[in-house]
């Protein structure tokens, strides 16, 4: 079981969290402007990174907040967690290497 | 190829079994091939076999980054069935099941295909309604499936607990009698041996690191850890790593890769006559010919390439197994492991041409690819050889996501696959 650091509550066991898929997948502001291929990209295509992956988690059995995390999918090591709205802390990735 | 037969066994017994040849050559890569298959699992080896046998291509290489059958082919729980809800899926999986029925004879290799029946348990009213709907849909598609009462299910599988005081009592079960299991390693080895006999080069420890394309976008070859290989046709059959390999050709895929776990118990004498699956409380089990109880657990919640899963996932499954089969409560587990499964949004596979000319893909089998091995390989070979899909795999294309033509077995199957 993973130990995940909630940006609001600190380190907690994985069972308290829900996984919510890839982070920074942005929904179009005006759906009328969006082509079929752009909808496909938004709805279905995923980067499925082998390496450092940006993803959403929710501390469902805690503060109930969504937050983002960078996790290495080859080791399951969490590089960083950060709040929704903050940009991807790639400096943490470099520091973790 | 030395054919296996009772006569050959007797003949080699006279020489103390010292004169058996290796089952396939340890090939080194040639500079160019007519077709290259990326991924030496059952699907990839089978595709090479059918390309050579049915489509006359002999100059083929199968590139495997590890050893053949060391990925999901050797990691799954070997369940084979075809009782899927939708017409497209029933056609696809039953095509595979029919090939399973003649596979050992076809490739002269005993894959130990055993049609011992798969029992899917219903635990609530929704399950019962859904399974009965599956049964009717299956029978309309010519796929056998029947409803059993709890007493009939208990008669078919004596270790099953049908007492009314369980948290999730057994209300009945759907039984596909033609379904069953096969020996997973034998499938990889048998296809490798049969393909090798037709001239296919099986190249292990050879990781693809890049896909080359010409000015028109057509593929021209691959870079590998064992040198450059030129080819005009590439078939990617890389399971959990499909997104990574397809990314080398600049394609983004509707896939996410998750760890899926399985575990086996200590071996015991034959006690478990069939395969039992329970989607609702998420457990499935059979007994191997070695005597181990083979148990399938769930996927982890998050994407990963680690080939291991969290302990609480397998613990959850074992709790369900202990409730369904109280006889096994004191059994010890010998090993557990994980494989990386590539999951599509609709939980149906992709066997298709891609927007890149000369590049073909067989992926997205998620948690249920083993059962389809001969069918997927057969249809993938057809698609590569003719540059167009067979009617059976035509609906399983990449464009279905843009066109909204999903084959939504995720909604139909709920959990287990």
Short mmCIF file of C-alpha atoms in Angstrom, two decimals:
data_model
loop_
_atom_site.label_atom_id
_atom_site.label_comp_id
_atom_site.label_asym_id
_atom_site.label_seq_id
_atom_site.Cartn_x
_atom_site.Cartn_y
_atom_site.Cartn_z
CA UNK A 1 0.00 0.00 0.00
CA UNK A 2 1.25 3.46 -0.90
CA UNK A 3 1.79 6.31 1.51
CA UNK A 4 0.40 9.45 -0.09
CA UNK A 5 1.03 12.98 1.15
CA UNK A 6 -2.19 14.97 0.97
CA UNK A 7 -1.26 18.68 0.56
CA UNK A 8 -3.85 19.48 3.25
CA UNK A 9 -3.56 16.59 5.74
CA UNK A 10 -0.06 15.17 5.31
CA UNK A 11 0.95 11.52 4.77
CA UNK A 12 -1.93 9.03 4.83
CA UNK A 13 -2.40 5.43 3.64
CA UNK A 14 -3.56 4.81 0.08
CA UNK A 15 -6.90 3.34 1.25
CA UNK A 16 -8.06 6.85 2.23
CA UNK A 17 -7.66 8.08 -1.35
CA UNK A 18 -9.42 7.75 -4.65
CA UNK A 19 -7.59 7.89 -7.96
CA UNK A 20 -9.05 10.30 -10.49
CA UNK A 21 -6.98 9.84 -13.63
CA UNK A 22 -4.54 11.98 -15.56
CA UNK A 23 -4.17 15.60 -14.41
CA UNK A 24 -4.19 18.77 -16.52
CA UNK A 25 -6.70 17.39 -19.07
CA UNK A 26 -8.54 20.61 -19.84
CA UNK A 27 -12.17 20.71 -20.99
CA UNK A 28 -12.85 23.14 -23.84
CA UNK A 29 -14.31 26.48 -22.76
CA UNK A 30 -16.90 26.41 -25.54
CA UNK A 31 -17.90 22.88 -26.64
CA UNK A 32 -19.40 24.27 -29.87
CA UNK A 33 -15.90 25.11 -31.14
CA UNK A 34 -14.56 21.62 -30.61
CA UNK A 35 -14.00 19.12 -33.44
CA UNK A 36 -14.56 15.35 -33.15
CA UNK A 37 -10.83 14.73 -32.91
CA UNK A 38 -10.47 17.29 -30.12
CA UNK A 39 -13.36 15.67 -28.22
CA UNK A 40 -11.71 12.28 -28.70
CA UNK A 41 -8.47 13.65 -27.32
CA UNK A 42 -10.26 15.13 -24.29
CA UNK A 43 -12.49 12.14 -23.57
CA UNK A 44 -10.38 9.12 -24.46
CA UNK A 45 -6.72 9.67 -25.35
CA UNK A 46 -4.36 9.49 -22.40
CA UNK A 47 -0.62 9.93 -22.24
CA UNK A 48 -0.26 6.77 -20.09
CA UNK A 49 3.29 7.81 -19.23
CA UNK A 50 5.96 5.27 -18.41
CA UNK A 51 7.87 7.53 -16.03
CA UNK A 52 6.75 10.65 -14.15
CA UNK A 53 2.98 10.95 -14.50
CA UNK A 54 0.83 13.93 -13.46
CA UNK A 55 -2.42 12.65 -11.96
CA UNK A 56 -5.38 13.63 -9.81
CA UNK A 57 -6.15 12.07 -6.45
CA UNK A 58 -8.91 12.76 -3.97
CA UNK A 59 -8.54 12.38 -0.22
CA UNK A 60 -11.99 10.80 -0.10
CA UNK A 61 -11.83 9.51 3.50
CA UNK A 62 -10.14 12.62 4.86
CA UNK A 63 -10.51 16.22 3.80
CA UNK A 64 -12.34 15.16 0.60
CA UNK A 65 -10.22 17.57 -1.45
CA UNK A 66 -8.92 16.87 -4.94
CA UNK A 67 -5.21 17.46 -5.48
CA UNK A 68 -2.56 16.64 -8.07
CA UNK A 69 0.49 14.44 -7.79
CA UNK A 70 3.59 13.54 -9.77
CA UNK A 71 4.30 9.83 -9.49
CA UNK A 72 6.88 7.68 -11.25
CA UNK A 73 4.85 4.85 -12.82
CA UNK A 74 7.93 2.60 -13.05
CA UNK A 75 8.41 2.61 -9.26
CA UNK A 76 5.13 4.06 -7.84
CA UNK A 77 7.32 6.61 -6.00
CA UNK A 78 5.51 9.93 -5.39
CA UNK A 79 7.77 12.75 -6.54
CA UNK A 80 5.48 15.57 -5.38
CA UNK A 81 1.89 16.42 -4.50
CA UNK A 82 0.41 19.85 -5.14
CA UNK A 83 -2.88 21.71 -4.99
CA UNK A 84 -5.37 22.01 -7.83
CA UNK A 85 -4.64 25.20 -9.78
CA UNK A 86 -0.91 25.10 -9.11
CA UNK A 87 1.32 24.34 -12.07
CA UNK A 88 3.22 21.09 -12.38
CA UNK A 89 6.30 21.31 -10.08
CA UNK A 90 8.84 19.90 -12.49
CA UNK A 91 11.68 21.28 -10.34
CA UNK A 92 10.73 18.56 -7.84
CA UNK A 93 11.19 15.94 -10.56
CA UNK A 94 14.71 17.16 -11.27
CA UNK A 95 15.52 17.32 -7.55
CA UNK A 96 14.23 13.78 -7.08
CA UNK A 97 16.58 12.35 -9.69
CA UNK B 1 10.53 -29.50 -36.71
CA UNK B 2 10.41 -32.76 -34.77
CA UNK B 3 6.72 -33.60 -34.56
CA UNK B 4 5.40 -34.67 -31.18
CA UNK B 5 3.50 -37.97 -31.15
CA UNK B 6 3.22 -41.13 -29.10
CA UNK B 7 5.54 -42.78 -31.62
CA UNK B 8 8.17 -40.01 -31.23
CA UNK B 9 7.96 -40.36 -27.47
CA UNK B 10 8.68 -44.11 -27.67
CA UNK B 11 11.47 -43.58 -30.21
CA UNK B 12 13.21 -40.95 -28.07
CA UNK B 13 12.76 -43.06 -24.97
CA UNK B 14 15.09 -45.62 -26.59
CA UNK B 15 17.85 -42.97 -26.75
CA UNK B 16 17.15 -41.76 -23.22
CA UNK B 17 15.47 -38.55 -24.46
CA UNK B 18 18.89 -37.11 -25.31
CA UNK B 19 18.15 -36.35 -28.97
CA UNK B 20 15.24 -33.90 -28.77
CA UNK B 21 16.00 -30.72 -30.73
CA UNK B 22 15.45 -27.27 -29.25
CA UNK B 23 11.84 -26.24 -29.93
CA UNK B 24 12.84 -23.08 -31.77
CA UNK B 25 16.04 -21.47 -33.03
CA UNK B 26 17.69 -18.68 -31.04
CA UNK B 27 17.57 -16.29 -34.00
CA UNK B 28 19.75 -13.22 -34.43
CA UNK B 29 18.18 -10.24 -36.20
CA UNK B 30 18.59 -9.94 -39.98
CA UNK B 31 18.90 -6.45 -41.55
CA UNK B 32 15.41 -6.58 -43.10
CA UNK B 33 12.09 -8.41 -42.84
CA UNK B 34 8.79 -8.33 -44.74
CA UNK B 35 6.97 -7.89 -41.43
CA UNK B 36 8.03 -7.32 -37.83
CA UNK B 37 5.86 -8.15 -34.82
CA UNK B 38 6.71 -6.17 -31.68
CA UNK B 39 5.95 -8.29 -28.61
CA UNK B 40 6.57 -12.01 -28.14
CA UNK B 41 3.55 -12.99 -26.12
CA UNK B 42 0.85 -15.40 -27.26
CA UNK B 43 -0.84 -12.72 -29.40
CA UNK B 44 2.38 -11.69 -31.19
CA UNK B 45 3.75 -15.20 -31.70
CA UNK B 46 0.35 -16.38 -32.88
CA UNK B 47 0.11 -13.48 -35.36
CA UNK B 48 3.52 -14.46 -36.80
CA UNK B 49 2.37 -18.08 -37.05
CA UNK B 50 -0.85 -17.22 -38.91
CA UNK B 51 0.98 -14.73 -41.17
CA UNK B 52 3.33 -17.54 -42.19
CA UNK B 53 0.73 -20.29 -42.35
CA UNK B 54 -2.26 -18.56 -43.94
CA UNK B 55 -0.85 -15.51 -45.73
CA UNK B 56 2.40 -16.85 -47.17
CA UNK B 57 4.73 -14.36 -45.46
CA UNK B 58 7.80 -16.25 -44.32
CA UNK B 59 10.34 -13.48 -43.78
CA UNK B 60 8.98 -12.35 -40.40
CA UNK B 61 10.58 -11.47 -37.07
CA UNK B 62 9.00 -11.42 -33.62
CA UNK B 63 10.88 -8.98 -31.37
CA UNK B 64 10.58 -9.53 -27.62
CA UNK B 65 12.31 -7.27 -25.13
CA UNK B 66 12.47 -9.98 -22.44
CA UNK B 67 11.77 -13.66 -22.97
CA UNK B 68 8.80 -15.04 -24.87
CA UNK B 69 5.67 -15.54 -22.84
CA UNK B 70 7.24 -13.66 -19.90
CA UNK B 71 4.66 -10.89 -19.90
CA UNK B 72 0.92 -11.25 -19.50
CA UNK B 73 0.86 -14.58 -21.37
CA UNK B 74 2.67 -16.17 -18.43
CA UNK B 75 0.96 -14.09 -15.76
CA UNK B 76 -2.77 -14.53 -16.34
CA UNK B 77 -5.25 -16.94 -14.76
CA UNK B 78 -5.77 -18.88 -18.05
CA UNK B 79 -9.56 -18.52 -18.20
CA UNK B 80 -11.14 -18.97 -21.64
CA UNK B 81 -14.78 -18.08 -22.34
CA UNK B 82 -16.85 -16.29 -24.96
CA UNK B 83 -20.08 -15.33 -23.16
CA UNK B 84 -19.88 -11.61 -23.96
CA UNK B 85 -23.00 -9.49 -24.32
CA UNK B 86 -22.64 -7.55 -27.55
CA UNK B 87 -22.80 -9.08 -31.03
CA UNK B 88 -19.35 -7.77 -32.00
CA UNK B 89 -17.74 -9.19 -28.85
CA UNK B 90 -19.53 -12.54 -29.06
CA UNK B 91 -18.30 -12.95 -32.65
CA UNK B 92 -14.73 -12.03 -31.67
CA UNK B 93 -14.41 -14.19 -28.57
CA UNK B 94 -16.28 -17.16 -30.04
CA UNK B 95 -13.97 -17.01 -33.08
CA UNK B 96 -11.13 -17.45 -30.57
CA UNK B 97 -12.93 -20.23 -28.68
CA UNK B 98 -13.45 -22.20 -31.90
CA UNK B 99 -9.73 -21.88 -32.69
CA UNK B 100 -8.88 -23.03 -29.14
CA UNK B 101 -10.87 -26.21 -29.78
CA UNK B 102 -8.49 -27.29 -32.55
CA UNK B 103 -5.31 -25.53 -31.45
CA UNK B 104 -3.35 -28.44 -29.99
CA UNK B 105 -3.76 -30.40 -33.24
CA UNK B 106 -3.09 -27.35 -35.40
CA UNK B 107 0.27 -26.49 -33.85
CA UNK B 108 1.17 -30.05 -32.76
CA UNK B 109 1.59 -28.90 -29.19
CA UNK B 110 -0.53 -29.87 -26.21
CA UNK B 111 -1.85 -26.57 -24.85
CA UNK B 112 -3.92 -28.56 -22.33
CA UNK B 113 -7.13 -26.84 -23.37
CA UNK B 114 -9.76 -28.06 -20.94
CA UNK B 115 -13.43 -27.22 -21.49
CA UNK B 116 -14.33 -27.66 -17.84
CA UNK B 117 -16.96 -24.91 -17.81
CA UNK B 118 -17.01 -21.39 -16.39
CA UNK B 119 -19.56 -20.60 -13.71
CA UNK B 120 -20.39 -16.91 -13.16
CA UNK B 121 -22.14 -16.33 -9.84
CA UNK B 122 -25.09 -14.02 -9.30
CA UNK B 123 -25.34 -12.45 -5.84
CA UNK B 124 -28.20 -9.97 -6.19
CA UNK B 125 -31.25 -9.26 -8.30
CA UNK B 126 -29.29 -7.06 -10.69
CA UNK B 127 -26.76 -9.85 -11.30
CA UNK B 128 -29.55 -12.32 -11.93
CA UNK B 129 -31.29 -10.07 -14.45
CA UNK B 130 -28.04 -9.11 -16.13
CA UNK B 131 -26.79 -12.71 -16.43
CA UNK B 132 -30.12 -13.92 -17.81
CA UNK B 133 -29.91 -11.15 -20.39
CA UNK B 134 -26.39 -12.34 -21.24
CA UNK B 135 -27.64 -15.91 -21.57
CA UNK B 136 -30.38 -14.91 -24.02
CA UNK B 137 -28.06 -12.65 -26.02
CA UNK B 138 -25.42 -15.39 -26.15
CA UNK B 139 -27.87 -18.02 -27.33
CA UNK B 140 -29.10 -15.72 -30.10
CA UNK B 141 -25.46 -15.46 -31.18
CA UNK B 142 -24.92 -19.22 -31.11
CA UNK B 143 -22.81 -19.07 -27.93
CA UNK B 144 -23.75 -21.63 -25.29
CA UNK B 145 -24.73 -20.28 -21.86
CA UNK B 146 -27.29 -21.54 -19.38
CA UNK B 147 -28.84 -20.59 -16.04
CA UNK B 148 -28.27 -22.76 -12.96
CA UNK B 149 -30.12 -22.57 -9.65
CA UNK B 150 -27.93 -22.44 -6.51
CA UNK B 151 -28.46 -26.20 -5.99
CA UNK B 152 -27.46 -26.94 -9.58
CA UNK B 153 -24.41 -24.68 -9.21
CA UNK B 154 -23.43 -26.56 -6.05
CA UNK B 155 -23.80 -29.85 -7.90
CA UNK B 156 -21.56 -28.56 -10.70
CA UNK B 157 -19.00 -27.15 -8.25
CA UNK B 158 -19.22 -28.99 -4.89
CA UNK B 159 -16.88 -26.69 -2.88
CA UNK B 160 -19.25 -23.74 -3.49
CA UNK B 161 -20.98 -22.28 -0.44
CA UNK B 162 -24.67 -21.66 -1.20
CA UNK B 163 -25.88 -21.13 2.37
CA UNK B 164 -28.28 -18.27 2.86
CA UNK B 165 -26.31 -16.61 5.66
CA UNK B 166 -23.48 -15.27 3.50
CA UNK B 167 -23.04 -11.52 3.17
CA UNK B 168 -23.55 -11.95 -0.60
CA UNK B 169 -25.54 -15.19 -1.03
CA UNK B 170 -25.39 -17.14 -4.29
CA UNK B 171 -28.74 -16.68 -6.07
CA UNK B 172 -27.81 -18.66 -9.15
CA UNK B 173 -25.16 -18.83 -11.82
CA UNK B 174 -24.58 -18.61 -15.54
CA UNK B 175 -22.65 -21.58 -16.93
CA UNK B 176 -20.80 -21.73 -20.23
CA UNK B 177 -19.86 -25.39 -20.66
CA UNK B 178 -17.54 -24.84 -23.66
CA UNK B 179 -15.46 -22.41 -21.62
CA UNK B 180 -12.48 -23.51 -19.54
CA UNK B 181 -8.73 -23.11 -19.19
CA UNK B 182 -5.49 -23.83 -21.05
CA UNK B 183 -1.83 -24.02 -20.09
CA UNK B 184 -0.63 -20.47 -20.72
CA UNK B 185 3.10 -21.15 -21.17
CA UNK B 186 2.35 -23.95 -23.64
CA UNK B 187 0.43 -21.47 -25.78
CA UNK B 188 3.50 -19.22 -26.12
CA UNK B 189 5.89 -22.13 -26.59
CA UNK B 190 3.61 -23.94 -29.03
CA UNK B 191 3.09 -20.89 -31.23
CA UNK B 192 6.83 -20.09 -31.08
CA UNK B 193 7.74 -23.60 -32.16
CA UNK B 194 5.14 -23.71 -34.93
CA UNK B 195 6.08 -20.24 -36.23
CA UNK B 196 9.78 -21.09 -36.10
CA UNK B 197 9.13 -24.22 -38.17
CA UNK B 198 7.63 -21.96 -40.87
CA UNK B 199 10.76 -19.77 -40.91
CA UNK B 200 9.77 -17.01 -38.46
CA UNK B 201 12.71 -15.53 -36.52
CA UNK B 202 11.95 -15.29 -32.80
CA UNK B 203 14.33 -12.75 -31.32
CA UNK B 204 14.44 -12.39 -27.56
CA UNK B 205 16.15 -9.72 -25.44
CA UNK B 206 15.52 -7.29 -28.29
CA UNK B 207 13.78 -4.09 -27.19
CA UNK B 208 12.36 -1.74 -29.81
CA UNK B 209 13.57 1.81 -29.10
CA UNK B 210 12.31 3.74 -32.13
CA UNK B 211 10.04 3.41 -35.18
CA UNK B 212 11.40 4.96 -38.40
CA UNK B 213 9.17 6.52 -41.08
CA UNK B 214 9.76 7.95 -44.56
CA UNK B 215 8.70 11.32 -46.02
CA UNK B 216 5.19 9.96 -46.68
CA UNK B 217 4.84 8.81 -43.10
CA UNK B 218 5.07 5.11 -44.02
CA UNK B 219 7.05 2.97 -41.59
CA UNK B 220 10.51 1.94 -42.81
CA UNK B 221 11.90 0.04 -39.86
CA UNK B 222 12.67 -0.11 -36.17
CA UNK B 223 15.68 0.63 -34.01
CA UNK B 224 16.27 -2.06 -31.41
CA UNK B 225 18.69 -2.87 -28.62
CA UNK B 226 20.17 -5.39 -31.10
CA UNK B 227 20.53 -3.03 -34.06
CA UNK B 228 18.50 -1.52 -36.89
CA UNK B 229 15.87 -3.62 -38.69
CA UNK B 230 14.23 -2.47 -41.93
CA UNK B 231 10.60 -3.41 -42.63
CA UNK B 232 7.48 -1.97 -44.32
CA UNK B 233 4.99 -3.62 -41.95
CA UNK B 234 5.06 -3.41 -38.16
CA UNK B 235 2.49 -5.13 -35.96
CA UNK B 236 2.53 -3.89 -32.37
CA UNK B 237 1.28 -6.44 -29.86
CA UNK B 238 2.87 -5.02 -26.71
CA UNK B 239 0.04 -5.21 -24.14
CA UNK B 240 0.76 -2.90 -21.18
CA UNK B 241 3.51 -1.09 -23.09
CA UNK B 242 1.38 -0.38 -26.19
CA UNK B 243 1.17 3.36 -25.43
CA UNK B 244 4.97 3.52 -25.17
CA UNK B 245 5.61 1.70 -28.47
CA UNK B 246 2.87 3.55 -30.37
CA UNK B 247 4.28 6.80 -29.00
CA UNK B 248 7.46 6.04 -30.96
CA UNK B 249 5.38 6.57 -34.12
CA UNK B 250 3.85 9.75 -32.71
CA UNK B 251 0.45 8.23 -31.92
CA UNK B 252 -1.53 8.87 -28.75
CA UNK B 253 -3.68 5.94 -27.70
CA UNK B 254 -6.99 5.61 -25.82
CA UNK B 255 -5.25 3.38 -23.28
CA UNK B 256 -4.29 3.34 -19.62
CA UNK B 257 -2.03 0.66 -18.12
CA UNK B 258 -2.88 -0.84 -14.74
CA UNK B 259 -1.33 -3.61 -12.62
CA UNK B 260 -3.54 -6.71 -12.40
CA UNK B 261 -2.71 -9.36 -9.82
CA UNK B 262 -3.02 -13.11 -9.56
CA UNK B 263 -1.93 -15.61 -6.96
CA UNK B 264 -1.66 -19.37 -6.50
CA UNK B 265 -2.02 -21.59 -3.45
CA UNK B 266 0.05 -24.56 -2.41
CA UNK B 267 -0.76 -27.55 -4.66
CA UNK B 268 -3.46 -29.96 -3.47
CA UNK B 269 -5.24 -32.99 -4.90
CA UNK B 270 -8.02 -32.37 -7.45
CA UNK B 271 -10.92 -30.70 -5.67
CA UNK B 272 -12.11 -27.91 -7.93
CA UNK B 273 -13.72 -29.13 -11.17
CA UNK B 274 -14.41 -25.90 -13.05
CA UNK B 275 -13.76 -22.16 -13.16
CA UNK B 276 -15.83 -19.95 -10.87
CA UNK B 277 -16.08 -16.19 -11.32
CA UNK B 278 -17.86 -13.68 -9.16
CA UNK B 279 -17.91 -10.16 -10.55
CA UNK B 280 -19.88 -8.72 -7.66
CA UNK B 281 -17.53 -9.70 -4.85
CA UNK B 282 -14.61 -9.86 -7.26
CA UNK B 283 -13.02 -13.27 -7.09
CA UNK B 284 -12.28 -15.90 -9.65
CA UNK B 285 -10.64 -19.26 -9.25
CA UNK B 286 -9.74 -22.52 -10.92
CA UNK B 287 -7.37 -25.38 -10.15
CA UNK B 288 -4.35 -25.99 -12.35
CA UNK B 289 -3.27 -29.47 -13.38
CA UNK B 290 -0.35 -29.07 -10.94
CA UNK B 291 -2.95 -28.76 -8.19
CA UNK B 292 -2.53 -25.11 -7.31
CA UNK B 293 -5.65 -23.03 -6.86
CA UNK B 294 -5.23 -20.18 -9.35
CA UNK B 295 -6.88 -17.00 -8.10
CA UNK B 296 -7.39 -13.73 -9.93
CA UNK B 297 -7.49 -10.46 -8.01
CA UNK B 298 -8.35 -6.98 -9.20
CA UNK B 299 -6.49 -4.08 -10.72
CA UNK B 300 -4.96 -1.28 -8.70
CA UNK B 301 -6.73 2.06 -8.90
CA UNK B 302 -3.81 3.89 -10.49
CA UNK B 303 -1.81 3.47 -13.70
CA UNK B 304 1.55 1.79 -13.26
CA UNK B 305 4.22 -0.21 -15.08
CA UNK B 306 5.64 -1.92 -12.00
CA UNK B 307 4.31 -5.47 -12.63
CA UNK B 308 3.27 -5.70 -9.00
CA UNK B 309 0.15 -4.68 -7.16
CA UNK B 310 -0.88 -3.61 -3.69
CA UNK B 311 -1.43 -6.25 -1.03
CA UNK B 312 -4.85 -4.95 -0.03
CA UNK B 313 -6.13 -5.78 -3.53
CA UNK B 314 -5.26 -9.47 -3.24
CA UNK B 315 -6.35 -9.56 0.43
CA UNK B 316 -9.77 -8.30 -0.67
CA UNK B 317 -10.07 -11.13 -3.19
CA UNK B 318 -8.99 -13.75 -0.66
CA UNK B 319 -11.72 -12.58 1.71
CA UNK B 320 -14.25 -13.22 -1.05
CA UNK B 321 -12.72 -16.63 -1.83
CA UNK B 322 -12.92 -17.63 1.86
CA UNK B 323 -16.60 -16.74 1.96
CA UNK B 324 -17.46 -18.55 -1.28
CA UNK B 325 -15.33 -21.61 -0.51
CA UNK B 326 -14.99 -22.07 3.26
CA UNK B 327 -13.05 -25.31 2.65
CA UNK B 328 -10.07 -23.25 1.52
CA UNK B 329 -9.83 -20.93 4.53
CA UNK B 330 -6.69 -22.58 5.87
CA UNK B 331 -4.90 -22.88 2.54
CA UNK B 332 -1.61 -21.04 2.18
CA UNK B 333 -0.73 -18.95 -0.82
CA UNK B 334 2.55 -19.76 -2.55
CA UNK B 335 3.11 -16.83 -4.89
CA UNK B 336 1.49 -13.64 -6.07
CA UNK B 337 2.49 -11.38 -8.93
CA UNK B 338 1.22 -8.65 -11.21
CA UNK B 339 1.02 -7.99 -14.92
CA UNK B 340 0.44 -4.68 -16.69
CA UNK B 341 -2.82 -4.57 -18.61
CA UNK B 342 -3.73 -1.90 -21.17
CA UNK B 343 -7.33 -0.84 -20.70
CA UNK B 344 -9.50 1.01 -23.24
CA UNK B 345 -12.37 3.32 -22.22
CA UNK B 346 -14.99 0.78 -23.38
CA UNK B 347 -13.03 -2.31 -22.19
CA UNK B 348 -13.02 -3.72 -25.72
CA UNK B 349 -9.78 -4.35 -27.60
CA UNK B 350 -8.33 -2.63 -30.65
CA UNK B 351 -7.15 -4.82 -33.57
CA UNK B 352 -6.67 -2.37 -36.37
CA UNK B 353 -4.80 -0.35 -38.91
CA UNK B 354 -3.52 2.97 -37.60
CA UNK B 355 -3.22 6.44 -39.16
CA UNK B 356 0.45 5.58 -39.81
CA UNK B 357 0.79 3.54 -43.06
CA UNK B 358 2.37 0.15 -42.43
CA UNK B 359 1.74 0.28 -38.67
CA UNK B 360 -0.85 -2.07 -37.16
CA UNK B 361 -1.89 -2.53 -33.55
CA UNK B 362 -3.41 -5.25 -31.42
CA UNK B 363 -3.94 -3.82 -27.94
CA UNK B 364 -6.46 -2.80 -25.31
CA UNK B 365 -7.23 -6.34 -24.16
CA UNK B 366 -7.27 -5.07 -20.60
CA UNK B 367 -7.82 -7.79 -18.03
CA UNK B 368 -9.00 -10.45 -20.50
CA UNK B 369 -6.59 -11.00 -23.37
CA UNK B 370 -5.52 -14.60 -22.82
CA UNK B 371 -8.88 -16.11 -23.79
CA UNK B 372 -8.69 -14.40 -27.17
CA UNK B 373 -5.10 -15.41 -28.01
CA UNK B 374 -5.73 -17.58 -31.12
CA UNK B 375 -8.58 -15.39 -32.39
CA UNK B 376 -6.75 -12.11 -31.89
CA UNK B 377 -3.59 -13.50 -33.47
CA UNK B 378 -5.54 -14.87 -36.43
CA UNK B 379 -7.39 -11.60 -37.07
CA UNK B 380 -4.28 -9.47 -36.49
CA UNK B 381 -2.37 -11.53 -39.08
CA UNK B 382 -5.25 -11.05 -41.53
CA UNK B 383 -5.23 -7.29 -40.93
CA UNK B 384 -1.45 -7.00 -41.40
CA UNK B 385 -1.30 -9.23 -44.49
CA UNK B 386 -4.24 -7.68 -46.35
CA UNK B 387 -3.96 -4.14 -45.02
CA UNK B 388 -7.64 -4.28 -44.11
CA UNK B 389 -9.56 -5.76 -41.18
CA UNK B 390 -11.46 -9.05 -41.22
CA UNK B 391 -15.23 -8.55 -40.78
CA UNK B 392 -14.93 -9.84 -37.19
CA UNK B 393 -12.35 -7.26 -36.08
CA UNK B 394 -13.61 -4.38 -38.26
CA UNK B 395 -15.68 -2.90 -35.37
CA UNK B 396 -12.62 -3.03 -33.07
CA UNK B 397 -10.92 -0.11 -34.78
CA UNK B 398 -9.28 3.05 -33.46
CA UNK B 399 -11.82 5.39 -35.06
CA UNK B 400 -14.69 4.07 -32.94
CA UNK B 401 -13.78 6.52 -30.18
CA UNK B 402 -14.08 9.55 -32.45
CA UNK B 403 -17.27 8.20 -34.06
CA UNK B 404 -18.97 7.22 -30.82
CA UNK B 405 -19.28 3.58 -31.93
CA UNK B 406 -18.05 2.18 -28.61
CA UNK B 407 -18.46 -1.53 -27.85
CA UNK B 408 -19.17 -0.88 -24.23
CA UNK B 409 -18.43 -4.18 -22.52
CA UNK B 410 -17.40 -2.08 -19.50
CA UNK B 411 -21.06 -1.36 -18.89
CA UNK B 412 -22.00 -4.92 -19.84
CA UNK B 413 -19.46 -6.84 -17.78
CA UNK B 414 -19.30 -4.48 -14.79
CA UNK B 415 -15.99 -5.71 -13.35
CA UNK B 416 -14.21 -8.87 -14.28
CA UNK B 417 -13.32 -9.54 -17.83
#
